[in-house]
XYZ file of N, CA and C in Angstrom:
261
model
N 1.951 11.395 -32.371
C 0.911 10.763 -31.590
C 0.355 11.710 -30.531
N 1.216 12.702 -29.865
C 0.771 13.528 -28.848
C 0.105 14.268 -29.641
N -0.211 15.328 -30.761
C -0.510 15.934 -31.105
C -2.055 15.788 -31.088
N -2.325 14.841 -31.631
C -4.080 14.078 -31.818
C -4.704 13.907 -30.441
N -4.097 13.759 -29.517
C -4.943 13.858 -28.282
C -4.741 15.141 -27.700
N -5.989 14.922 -26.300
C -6.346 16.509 -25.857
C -5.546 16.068 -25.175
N -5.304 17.713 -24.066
C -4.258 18.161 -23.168
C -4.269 17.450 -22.303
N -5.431 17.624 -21.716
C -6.023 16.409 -20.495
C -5.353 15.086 -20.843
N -4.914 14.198 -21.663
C -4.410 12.911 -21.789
C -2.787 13.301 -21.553
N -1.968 14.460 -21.851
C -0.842 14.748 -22.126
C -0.415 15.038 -20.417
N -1.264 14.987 -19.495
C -0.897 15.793 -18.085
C 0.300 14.881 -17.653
N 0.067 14.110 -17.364
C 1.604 13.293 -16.936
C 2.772 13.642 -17.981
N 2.857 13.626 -19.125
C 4.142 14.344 -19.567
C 4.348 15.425 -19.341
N 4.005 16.137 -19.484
C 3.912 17.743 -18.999
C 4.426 17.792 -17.824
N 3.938 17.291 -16.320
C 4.634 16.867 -15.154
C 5.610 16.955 -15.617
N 6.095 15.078 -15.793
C 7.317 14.770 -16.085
C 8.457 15.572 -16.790
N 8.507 16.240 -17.218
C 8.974 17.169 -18.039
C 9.245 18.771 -17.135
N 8.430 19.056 -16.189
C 8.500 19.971 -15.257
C 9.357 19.904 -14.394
N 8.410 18.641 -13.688
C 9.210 18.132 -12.602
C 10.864 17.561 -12.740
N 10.863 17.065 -13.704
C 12.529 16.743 -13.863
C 13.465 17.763 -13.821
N 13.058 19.156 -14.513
C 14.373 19.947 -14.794
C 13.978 21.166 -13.972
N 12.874 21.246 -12.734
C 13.054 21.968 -11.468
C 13.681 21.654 -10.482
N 14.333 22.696 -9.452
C 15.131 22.315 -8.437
C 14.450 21.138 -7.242
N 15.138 20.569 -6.638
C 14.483 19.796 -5.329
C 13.545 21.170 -4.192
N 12.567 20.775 -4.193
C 12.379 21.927 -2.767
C 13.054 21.451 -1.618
N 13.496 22.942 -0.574
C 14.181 22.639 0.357
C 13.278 22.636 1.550
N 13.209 21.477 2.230
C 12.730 20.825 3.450
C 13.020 22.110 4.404
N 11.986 23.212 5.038
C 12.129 24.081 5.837
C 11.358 23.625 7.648
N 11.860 24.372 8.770
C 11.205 24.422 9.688
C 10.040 25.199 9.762
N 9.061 25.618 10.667
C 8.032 26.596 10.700
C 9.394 27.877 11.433
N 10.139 27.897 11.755
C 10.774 29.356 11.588
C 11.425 29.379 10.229
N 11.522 28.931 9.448
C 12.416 29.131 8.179
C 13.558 28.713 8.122
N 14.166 27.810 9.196
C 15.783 27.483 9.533
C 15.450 26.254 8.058
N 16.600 25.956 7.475
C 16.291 24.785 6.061
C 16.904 23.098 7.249
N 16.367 22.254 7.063
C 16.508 20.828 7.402
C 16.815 20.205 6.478
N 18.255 19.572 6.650
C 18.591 18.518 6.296
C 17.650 17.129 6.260
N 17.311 16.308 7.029
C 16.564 15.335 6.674
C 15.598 14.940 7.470
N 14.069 14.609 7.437
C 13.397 14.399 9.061
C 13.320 12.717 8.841
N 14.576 12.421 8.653
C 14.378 10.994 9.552
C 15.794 10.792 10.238
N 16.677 11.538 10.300
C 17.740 11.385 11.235
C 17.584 12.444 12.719
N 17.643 11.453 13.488
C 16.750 12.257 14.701
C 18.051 12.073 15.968
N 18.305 13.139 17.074
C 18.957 13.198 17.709
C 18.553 11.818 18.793
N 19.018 10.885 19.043
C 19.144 9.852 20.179
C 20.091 9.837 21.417
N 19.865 9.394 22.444
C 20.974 9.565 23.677
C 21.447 7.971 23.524
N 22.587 8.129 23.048
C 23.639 6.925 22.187
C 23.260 6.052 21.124
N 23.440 4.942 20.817
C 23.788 4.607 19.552
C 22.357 4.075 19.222
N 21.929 3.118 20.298
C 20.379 2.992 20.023
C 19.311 3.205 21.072
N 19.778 4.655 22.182
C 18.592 5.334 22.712
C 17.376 5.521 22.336
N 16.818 5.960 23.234
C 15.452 7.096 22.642
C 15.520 8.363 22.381
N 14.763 8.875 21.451
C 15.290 10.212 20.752
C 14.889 11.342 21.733
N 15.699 12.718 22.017
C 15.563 13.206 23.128
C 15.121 14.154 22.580
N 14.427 14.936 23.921
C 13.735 16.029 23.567
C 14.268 17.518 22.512
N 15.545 17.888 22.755
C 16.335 18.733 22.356
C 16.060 18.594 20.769
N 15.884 17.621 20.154
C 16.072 17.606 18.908
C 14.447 18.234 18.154
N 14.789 19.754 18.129
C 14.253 20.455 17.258
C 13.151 20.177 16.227
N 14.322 19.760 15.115
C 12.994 19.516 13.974
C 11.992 18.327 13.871
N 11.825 17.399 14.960
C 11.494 16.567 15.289
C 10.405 16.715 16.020
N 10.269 17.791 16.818
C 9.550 18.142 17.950
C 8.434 19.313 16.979
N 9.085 19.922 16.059
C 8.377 20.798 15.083
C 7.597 20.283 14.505
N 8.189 19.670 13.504
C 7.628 18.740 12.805
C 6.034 17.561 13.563
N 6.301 17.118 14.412
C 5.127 16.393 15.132
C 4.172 17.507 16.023
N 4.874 18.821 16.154
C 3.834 20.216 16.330
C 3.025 20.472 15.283
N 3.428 20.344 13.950
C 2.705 21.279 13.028
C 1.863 19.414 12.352
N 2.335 18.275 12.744
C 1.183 17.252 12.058
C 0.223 16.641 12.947
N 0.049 17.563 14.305
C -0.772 17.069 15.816
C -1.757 18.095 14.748
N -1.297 19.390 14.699
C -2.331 20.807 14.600
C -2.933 20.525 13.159
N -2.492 19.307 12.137
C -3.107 19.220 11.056
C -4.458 19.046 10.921
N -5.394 19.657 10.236
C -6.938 19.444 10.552
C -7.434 18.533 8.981
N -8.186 17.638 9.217
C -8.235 17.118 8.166
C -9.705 16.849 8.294
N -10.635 17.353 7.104
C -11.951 17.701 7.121
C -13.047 16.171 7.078
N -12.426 14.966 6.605
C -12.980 14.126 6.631
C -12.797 13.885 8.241
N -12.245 14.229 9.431
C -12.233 13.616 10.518
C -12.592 14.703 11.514
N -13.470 15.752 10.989
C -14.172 16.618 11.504
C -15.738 16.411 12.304
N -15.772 16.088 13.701
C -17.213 15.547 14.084
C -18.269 17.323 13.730
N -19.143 16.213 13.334
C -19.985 17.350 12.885
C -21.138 17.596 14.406
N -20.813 18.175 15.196
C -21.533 18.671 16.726
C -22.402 19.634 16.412
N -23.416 20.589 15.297
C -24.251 21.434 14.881
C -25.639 20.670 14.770
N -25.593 19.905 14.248
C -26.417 19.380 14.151
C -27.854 19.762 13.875
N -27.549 20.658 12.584
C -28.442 21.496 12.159
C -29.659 20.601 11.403
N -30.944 20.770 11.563
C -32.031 20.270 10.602
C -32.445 19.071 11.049
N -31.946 18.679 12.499
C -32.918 17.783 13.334
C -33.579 18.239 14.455
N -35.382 18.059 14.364
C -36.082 18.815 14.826
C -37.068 17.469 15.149
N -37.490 17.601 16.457
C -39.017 16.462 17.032
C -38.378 15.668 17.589
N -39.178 14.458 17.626
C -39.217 13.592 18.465
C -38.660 12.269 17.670
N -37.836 11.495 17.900
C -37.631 10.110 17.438
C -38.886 8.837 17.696
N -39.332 8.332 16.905
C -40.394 7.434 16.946
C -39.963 6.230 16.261
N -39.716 5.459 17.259
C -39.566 4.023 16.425
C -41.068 3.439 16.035
């Protein structure tokens, strides 16, 4: 049955088939230190607030503040409006 269709219909097996028998990627910091998990976060006791000290936490919400995402880009150029507005 795979054979008769194009490649383009086959892309999800192909994945699947990739993705299964490659390694997990390992969750890194922006220095390269490897992280265990970003949802266990250092707290001051059992159900504190999470304190500053805790590293990959503080990284991690550094590098997704600095994320730029082009649909939420104000466009301030405002090139190719020229005259006067006339209602």
């Amino acid at each position: 049955m795979t054979a008769t269709r194009d490649p383009a219909s086959n892309q999800l097996q192909g994945y699947n088939k990739m993705s299964s028998t490659a390694p997990p990627a390992q969750l890194l910091t922006s220095n390269g230190a490897p992280v265990d998990s970003l949802t266990a976060s250092t707290t001051a006791g059992k159900n504190g607030p999470i304190v500053l000290q805790d590293f990959t936490l503080i990284d991690h919400m550094a590098s997704f503040d600095r994320e730029r995402i082009p649909e939420r880009v104000v466009h301030a150029k405002g090139a190719g409006a020229f005259g006067y507005f006339e209602p």
